[in-house]
XYZ file of C-alpha atoms in Angstrom:
477
model
C 6.423 3.423 -29.104
C 4.913 4.714 -25.817
C 4.173 2.119 -23.191
C 1.101 2.586 -20.974
C 1.872 3.833 -17.460
C 1.891 1.009 -15.059
C 3.085 -1.863 -17.433
C 6.730 -1.710 -16.403
C 7.569 -1.297 -12.788
C 10.369 -2.358 -10.415
C 8.475 -1.909 -7.129
C 5.385 -3.797 -6.117
C 3.805 -1.190 -3.925
C 0.917 1.067 -4.998
C 3.308 3.872 -5.389
C 5.056 6.523 -3.327
C 3.063 8.359 -0.552
C 4.107 11.901 -1.649
C 4.529 13.704 1.714
C 5.531 17.145 0.239
C 1.874 17.705 -0.616
C 0.861 17.365 3.067
C -0.328 20.846 4.191
C 0.453 19.840 7.720
C 4.206 20.197 6.964
C 4.138 23.327 4.916
C 6.139 25.150 7.648
C 8.937 22.632 7.172
C 9.592 22.883 3.404
C 9.393 25.655 0.721
C 8.406 25.989 -2.987
C 11.906 24.967 -4.140
C 11.953 21.755 -2.080
C 8.365 20.857 -3.202
C 9.297 21.522 -6.920
C 12.560 19.570 -6.786
C 11.018 16.617 -5.059
C 8.037 16.516 -7.410
C 10.211 16.720 -10.527
C 12.644 14.142 -9.251
C 9.880 11.614 -8.486
C 7.984 12.117 -11.738
C 11.051 11.661 -13.908
C 13.214 9.133 -12.038
C 10.807 6.878 -10.227
C 8.651 4.379 -12.209
C 5.858 4.322 -9.495
C 3.070 6.906 -9.359
C 2.668 9.411 -6.549
C -0.063 8.638 -4.148
C -1.778 11.790 -2.731
C -4.722 11.769 -0.225
C -7.634 13.809 -1.306
C -7.358 16.653 1.111
C -3.726 17.288 0.232
C -4.826 18.475 -3.243
C -6.519 21.474 -1.500
C -4.597 22.253 1.587
C -0.924 22.234 0.290
C 0.296 25.850 -0.258
C 3.035 24.768 -2.611
C 0.848 22.528 -4.753
C -1.670 25.404 -5.042
C 1.076 27.787 -6.061
C 2.408 25.294 -8.638
C -1.028 24.820 -10.285
C -2.227 28.403 -10.127
C 1.135 29.847 -11.067
C 1.495 28.045 -14.361
C -0.652 27.720 -17.502
C 0.325 24.055 -17.933
C 1.862 22.754 -14.699
C 3.592 19.455 -14.856
C 1.486 18.185 -11.914
C -1.663 18.360 -14.106
C 0.125 16.638 -16.966
C 1.240 13.870 -14.631
C -2.300 13.522 -13.292
C -3.633 13.171 -16.835
C -0.888 10.556 -17.592
C -1.657 8.448 -14.431
C 1.573 9.357 -12.673
C -0.471 10.997 -9.887
C -2.818 8.688 -8.072
C -5.375 10.343 -5.795
C -6.750 8.557 -2.723
C -10.407 9.429 -2.165
C -12.034 8.715 1.183
C -15.240 7.384 -0.405
C -15.709 4.580 -2.900
C -18.463 6.529 -4.578
C -16.320 9.629 -5.274
C -15.554 10.088 -8.933
C -14.529 13.641 -9.188
C -12.354 16.172 -7.370
C -15.403 18.453 -7.029
C -17.244 15.643 -5.181
C -14.112 15.049 -3.043
C -13.963 18.756 -2.117
C -17.569 18.651 -1.134
C -17.101 15.501 0.996
C -14.121 16.965 2.756
C -16.273 20.004 3.683
C -19.023 17.878 4.990
C -16.571 15.949 7.212
C -15.253 19.379 8.443
C -11.635 18.519 7.632
C -9.417 21.353 8.691
C -6.540 22.900 6.866
C -8.120 24.218 3.605
C -7.444 27.942 3.781
C -9.085 30.025 0.999
C -6.525 32.859 1.576
C -3.845 30.520 0.121
C -5.709 30.618 -3.200
C -5.646 33.294 -5.904
C -9.054 31.980 -6.975
C -10.749 29.342 -4.801
C -10.724 25.626 -4.062
C -13.651 24.973 -6.425
C -11.732 26.294 -9.449
C -8.750 24.025 -8.468
C -11.122 21.050 -8.354
C -12.346 21.957 -11.782
C -8.843 22.027 -13.204
C -8.017 18.762 -11.644
C -11.246 17.194 -12.984
C -10.449 18.461 -16.499
C -7.412 16.203 -16.664
C -8.323 13.296 -14.406
C -9.795 10.140 -15.876
C -11.281 7.908 -13.225
C -11.961 5.182 -15.876
C -8.243 4.608 -16.275
C -7.254 1.246 -14.621
C -5.826 1.812 -11.143
C -6.547 5.518 -11.482
C -7.068 6.097 -7.747
C -7.237 4.544 -4.384
C -10.022 4.463 -1.797
C -9.341 5.050 1.823
C -9.506 1.787 3.916
C -11.843 1.963 6.817
C -10.637 3.309 10.206
C -7.701 5.325 8.999
C -8.041 7.316 12.220
C -7.655 4.137 14.213
C -4.582 3.146 12.313
C -3.095 6.593 13.077
C -4.017 6.204 16.744
C -2.324 2.880 16.858
C 0.944 4.263 15.411
C 0.811 7.241 17.848
C 0.338 4.998 20.698
C 3.153 2.622 19.821
C 5.600 5.234 18.764
C 4.985 8.166 21.070
C 3.362 6.546 24.142
C 4.600 3.018 24.492
C 8.084 3.592 23.270
C 9.883 4.246 26.512
C 13.172 5.762 25.347
C 14.650 6.681 22.030
C 17.651 4.382 21.130
C 19.813 7.333 19.966
C 23.255 8.646 20.987
C 22.025 12.240 20.989
C 21.662 13.503 24.578
C 19.716 16.439 23.255
C 17.092 14.271 21.553
C 16.730 12.067 24.576
C 16.205 15.048 26.830
C 13.619 16.543 24.401
C 11.804 13.169 24.291
C 11.705 13.089 28.077
C 10.368 16.709 28.378
C 7.725 15.927 25.855
C 6.104 13.118 27.784
C 3.062 15.146 28.831
C 2.361 15.893 25.195
C 3.336 12.451 23.912
C 1.054 10.674 26.347
C -1.541 12.908 28.003
C -2.197 15.166 25.020
C -2.461 12.266 22.566
C -4.974 10.639 24.895
C -6.960 13.735 25.138
C -6.997 14.132 21.419
C -8.325 10.615 21.125
C -11.186 11.427 23.545
C -12.090 14.620 21.593
C -12.041 12.747 18.360
C -14.553 10.172 19.749
C -16.731 12.914 21.212
C -17.023 14.479 17.721
C -17.902 11.151 16.040
C -14.450 10.161 14.836
C -12.543 6.942 15.377
C -9.067 6.801 16.658
C -7.326 10.157 16.447
C -7.724 13.092 14.122
C -4.411 14.868 13.581
C -5.927 18.363 13.879
C -7.208 17.413 17.378
C -3.614 16.874 18.490
C -2.663 20.375 17.670
C -5.829 21.869 19.249
C -5.370 19.826 22.369
C -1.777 21.022 22.758
C -2.843 24.565 22.075
C -5.444 24.447 24.818
C -2.989 22.867 27.275
C -0.553 25.701 26.622
C -3.285 28.408 26.906
C -3.288 29.444 23.266
C -6.821 28.291 22.468
C -10.174 28.419 24.248
C -12.461 25.374 24.225
C -14.187 26.498 20.970
C -11.076 27.693 19.054
C -8.853 25.708 16.800
C -5.678 25.918 14.695
C -5.835 25.684 10.944
C -2.476 23.915 10.832
C 0.387 23.043 13.079
C 2.163 26.060 11.724
C -0.201 28.162 13.932
C 0.824 26.157 17.056
C 4.461 26.747 16.302
C 3.927 30.498 15.668
C 2.179 30.809 19.097
C 4.915 28.944 20.814
C 7.666 31.048 19.183
C 5.788 34.206 20.253
C 5.611 33.130 23.896
C 9.187 31.898 23.998
C 10.415 35.459 23.737
C 9.013 35.936 27.282
C 10.185 32.549 28.727
C 13.523 31.605 30.233
C 13.049 27.973 29.070
C 12.227 28.059 25.332
C 9.680 25.469 24.198
C 9.902 25.913 20.456
C 12.701 23.344 19.686
C 10.804 20.691 21.641
C 7.493 21.582 19.960
C 9.067 21.354 16.504
C 10.298 17.912 17.379
C 6.752 16.913 18.651
C 5.066 18.277 15.471
C 7.570 16.391 13.267
C 6.889 13.219 15.308
C 3.184 13.450 14.929
C 3.444 14.263 11.176
C 5.759 11.294 10.621
C 3.320 8.965 12.481
C 0.412 10.309 10.437
C 2.252 9.888 7.126
C 3.649 6.487 8.033
C 0.194 5.228 9.085
C -1.416 6.445 5.830
C 1.441 5.065 3.616
C 0.844 1.644 5.356
C -2.873 1.695 4.921
C -2.545 2.677 1.249
C 0.189 0.002 0.887
C 2.626 2.561 -0.507
C 6.263 3.395 -0.067
C 6.664 6.415 2.222
C 8.424 9.522 0.966
C 9.832 11.454 3.900
C 11.000 15.027 2.942
C 14.414 15.933 4.099
C 13.198 18.426 6.614
C 11.514 15.584 8.612
C 14.292 12.957 7.808
C 16.384 14.110 10.757
C 13.688 12.843 13.166
C 12.608 9.811 11.176
C 15.388 7.432 11.966
C 15.364 8.077 15.802
C 11.604 7.663 15.862
C 11.142 4.493 13.961
C 13.351 1.599 14.969
C 13.000 -0.201 11.676
C 14.758 2.723 9.866
C 18.069 2.282 11.657
C 20.598 -0.174 12.960
C 20.465 -2.559 10.007
C 22.907 -5.343 9.753
C 24.196 -6.138 6.211
C 25.167 -9.615 5.048
C 27.348 -8.349 2.188
C 29.254 -5.237 1.514
C 27.204 -2.683 -0.508
C 27.708 -2.745 -4.343
C 27.714 0.805 -5.814
C 26.822 2.132 -9.185
C 27.388 5.721 -10.214
C 27.749 8.026 -13.205
C 27.697 11.698 -13.823
C 25.648 12.954 -16.652
C 24.579 16.293 -18.047
C 20.872 16.871 -17.275
C 18.673 20.001 -17.527
C 18.815 21.773 -14.163
C 15.649 21.605 -12.089
C 14.959 25.185 -12.915
C 15.261 24.399 -16.648
C 12.760 21.482 -16.241
C 10.381 23.617 -14.385
C 10.268 26.111 -17.333
C 10.137 23.517 -20.085
C 6.942 22.439 -21.893
C 5.306 20.033 -19.374
C 3.558 18.074 -21.952
C 6.859 17.319 -23.809
C 8.631 16.331 -20.535
C 5.793 13.880 -19.645
C 5.887 12.426 -23.146
C 9.575 11.684 -22.722
C 8.786 10.261 -19.279
C 6.224 7.918 -20.731
C 8.413 7.019 -23.781
C 10.927 4.322 -24.545
C 14.079 6.011 -23.168
C 12.580 6.495 -19.698
C 11.186 2.975 -19.733
C 14.452 1.493 -20.693
C 16.097 3.276 -17.832
C 13.618 1.837 -15.410
C 14.018 -1.604 -16.852
C 17.872 -1.529 -16.744
C 17.769 -0.180 -13.210
C 15.575 -3.073 -12.132
C 17.814 -5.549 -13.974
C 20.877 -4.227 -12.189
C 19.136 -4.420 -8.835
C 18.446 -8.081 -9.449
C 21.934 -8.879 -10.585
C 24.499 -6.069 -10.681
C 26.770 -7.540 -13.427
C 29.186 -5.529 -15.458
C 27.046 -6.100 -18.574
C 24.000 -4.829 -16.847
C 25.952 -1.878 -15.495
C 26.880 -0.862 -18.993
C 23.310 -1.258 -20.180
C 22.118 0.981 -17.352
C 24.742 3.596 -18.268
C 23.574 3.632 -21.848
C 19.950 3.885 -20.798
C 20.750 6.942 -18.578
C 22.542 8.631 -21.375
C 19.632 8.057 -23.734
C 17.096 9.286 -21.220
C 19.281 12.355 -20.406
C 19.601 13.214 -24.075
C 15.824 13.013 -24.657
C 15.208 15.310 -21.657
C 17.826 17.772 -22.836
C 16.040 17.882 -26.254
C 12.756 19.150 -24.749
C 14.187 21.141 -21.803
C 16.688 23.590 -23.289
C 18.577 25.844 -20.986
C 21.090 25.626 -18.200
C 22.261 22.140 -17.368
C 23.905 20.628 -14.287
C 26.383 17.859 -14.047
C 24.174 15.320 -12.206
C 25.148 12.275 -10.269
C 22.844 9.233 -10.685
C 23.870 6.493 -8.329
C 22.657 3.407 -6.491
C 23.850 1.245 -3.641
C 22.776 -2.298 -3.601
C 22.729 -3.954 -0.229
C 21.593 -7.284 1.167
C 19.709 -6.901 4.491
C 19.541 -9.355 7.296
C 16.952 -10.734 7.993
C 15.141 -10.537 4.601
C 11.914 -9.444 6.347
C 13.622 -6.180 7.295
C 14.998 -5.225 3.927
C 12.265 -2.620 3.265
C 13.406 -0.436 6.140
C 16.384 1.128 4.541
C 16.636 4.842 4.084
C 19.163 7.193 2.570
C 22.049 9.136 3.916
C 24.494 8.169 1.133
C 26.344 11.491 0.870
C 28.687 10.185 3.499
C 28.404 6.537 3.004
C 25.882 5.908 5.810
C 22.680 4.043 5.230
C 19.716 4.360 7.631
C 21.864 4.927 10.672
C 23.589 1.567 9.976
C 27.176 1.603 11.231
C 28.847 1.600 7.801
C 32.009 3.688 8.068
C 32.881 6.157 5.392
C 36.154 4.410 4.149
C 34.163 1.303 3.300
C 32.115 3.106 0.634
C 33.360 4.089 -2.852
C 34.905 7.463 -3.425
C 31.655 8.645 -4.987
C 29.994 8.969 -1.608
C 32.757 11.011 0.004
C 31.601 14.469 -1.059
C 28.668 16.166 0.612
C 26.561 18.076 -1.888
C 23.378 19.936 -1.159
C 20.083 19.678 -3.190
C 19.945 15.833 -3.213
C 16.906 13.703 -3.386
C 16.907 9.900 -2.924
C 14.841 6.877 -3.171
C 15.088 3.322 -1.969
C 13.835 0.539 -4.156
C 13.341 -3.007 -2.892
C 13.800 -6.166 -4.978
C 14.109 -9.838 -4.128
C 16.222 -9.715 -1.036
C 18.071 -6.620 -1.938
C 17.597 -2.997 -1.134
C 18.856 -0.344 -3.556
C 19.405 3.187 -2.353
C 19.076 5.515 -5.324
C 20.448 8.966 -5.522
C 19.737 11.857 -7.833
C 21.993 14.780 -7.206
C 22.641 18.098 -8.866
C 26.399 18.656 -8.254
C 27.536 21.917 -6.685
C 30.360 22.962 -4.341
C 30.117 21.726 -0.744
C 32.076 20.573 2.168
C 33.923 17.256 2.211
C 33.569 14.375 4.590
C 36.630 13.670 6.672
C 38.549 10.591 5.496
C 39.033 9.057 8.954
C 36.443 6.409 9.970
C 33.523 7.714 11.992
C 29.842 7.440 12.124
C 27.874 10.394 10.689
C 24.349 11.435 11.603
C 21.703 12.159 8.866
C 21.505 15.828 9.763
C 25.256 16.356 9.516
C 25.461 14.872 5.993
C 23.144 16.573 3.643
C 21.100 19.730 3.576
C 17.736 18.105 2.659
C 17.780 14.569 1.358
C 14.445 12.889 0.714
C 14.146 9.496 2.353
C 12.076 7.009 0.439
C 11.117 3.822 2.286
C 9.464 0.961 0.529
C 6.376 -0.576 2.189
C 7.426 -1.875 5.601
C 6.149 -5.145 6.953
C 7.583 -5.198 10.316
C 6.438 -6.327 13.767
C 8.058 -3.343 15.494
C 6.597 -0.130 16.828
C 5.758 1.401 13.487
C 3.413 -1.314 12.238
C -0.270 -1.148 12.440
C -2.841 -3.507 13.825
């Protein structure tokens, strides 16, 4: 029996805002990071991936994925309802219409040289599998998305006086970036208004900075922030004071604000790619310094699963059929049950569900396998209103910058292993940090108690943050 997508969920949000499809961060990730994150979320998260309309056409890695395969899993997932597009108009019913609307609004970032064919053919392939008549098939942009983005920029970059971090380097970069954090953001707001927009367009931020640095004339623009960073790196070769590291931090900050504001407006959880995760916790106060009422409760098991490369080469239709079938749904149900009440009986039921799901995946994806760690940490946050702000750095037993020392965590979390993706799932006063990790050799965390920063723990963890309802700097008006 196959259960309809959307009938069994353990998270109340619309889904996960899937940041790896953001063309504005393509300089930060690569094809492998995109593939692994996409596969992980499709197979091991019950909620659909929410993707804004323009991301379907301006993400190099999504274009490569679709054009480079006869039957890409992304299209299968879109057909199955595991991908949920967000169109900016309530009258939009097709991707072809969406592409036309994006062009009319002069949205930057769609580069035809990234296509083997052209954006219209990609739109046709998307439309071939997308069924807008499916219940909850898509989202519509709320009004004033630009205003929401402008509010987050103002609160996070302009009104936040100092970063509450121990890193002297980050505090110094934050101070040096004040002319960009304040003046350039305000100029981008003015330019957006002059061109008929509301709030701030992200593209105007890059263009304003480019003009301030002398890279652009008044009528020139960057396609993506990648172009700004390339220009800065080029001039750094001639300067005694390199600007590039500061500008990478600035670009990351703006991109995080943009994604956070959109995730909030779509009422989604926010997926933060690992490449941006190192700057997420310092930027948003609600992602760090949590106080926990109870010691975390951990679940872990190691199971043989097809390697990510094996999954990528397998029949995508068969994989999605397994994902929509009973073994996967039982895994999601048992995971949610363990979150609600982590008893030994529910732990054993979850183990059995994972084994069953792994066996089904191995039947349809034959090839090299990896010993894979699937684990969760259940914590109780104080106060309850803040429970949704937890993020993942579990490789060394540290959660969201909270001061949980390494020895307080189970032995599972003592080894640092690359290639990990993680997700946080909220439920009834508890926050569960979930990890999915292909095991491979890596350095080990020292046994003595110490606090460990995100960037020193894992190569590239994904940080998934459930919908945040918070009165702090990262909420919107």
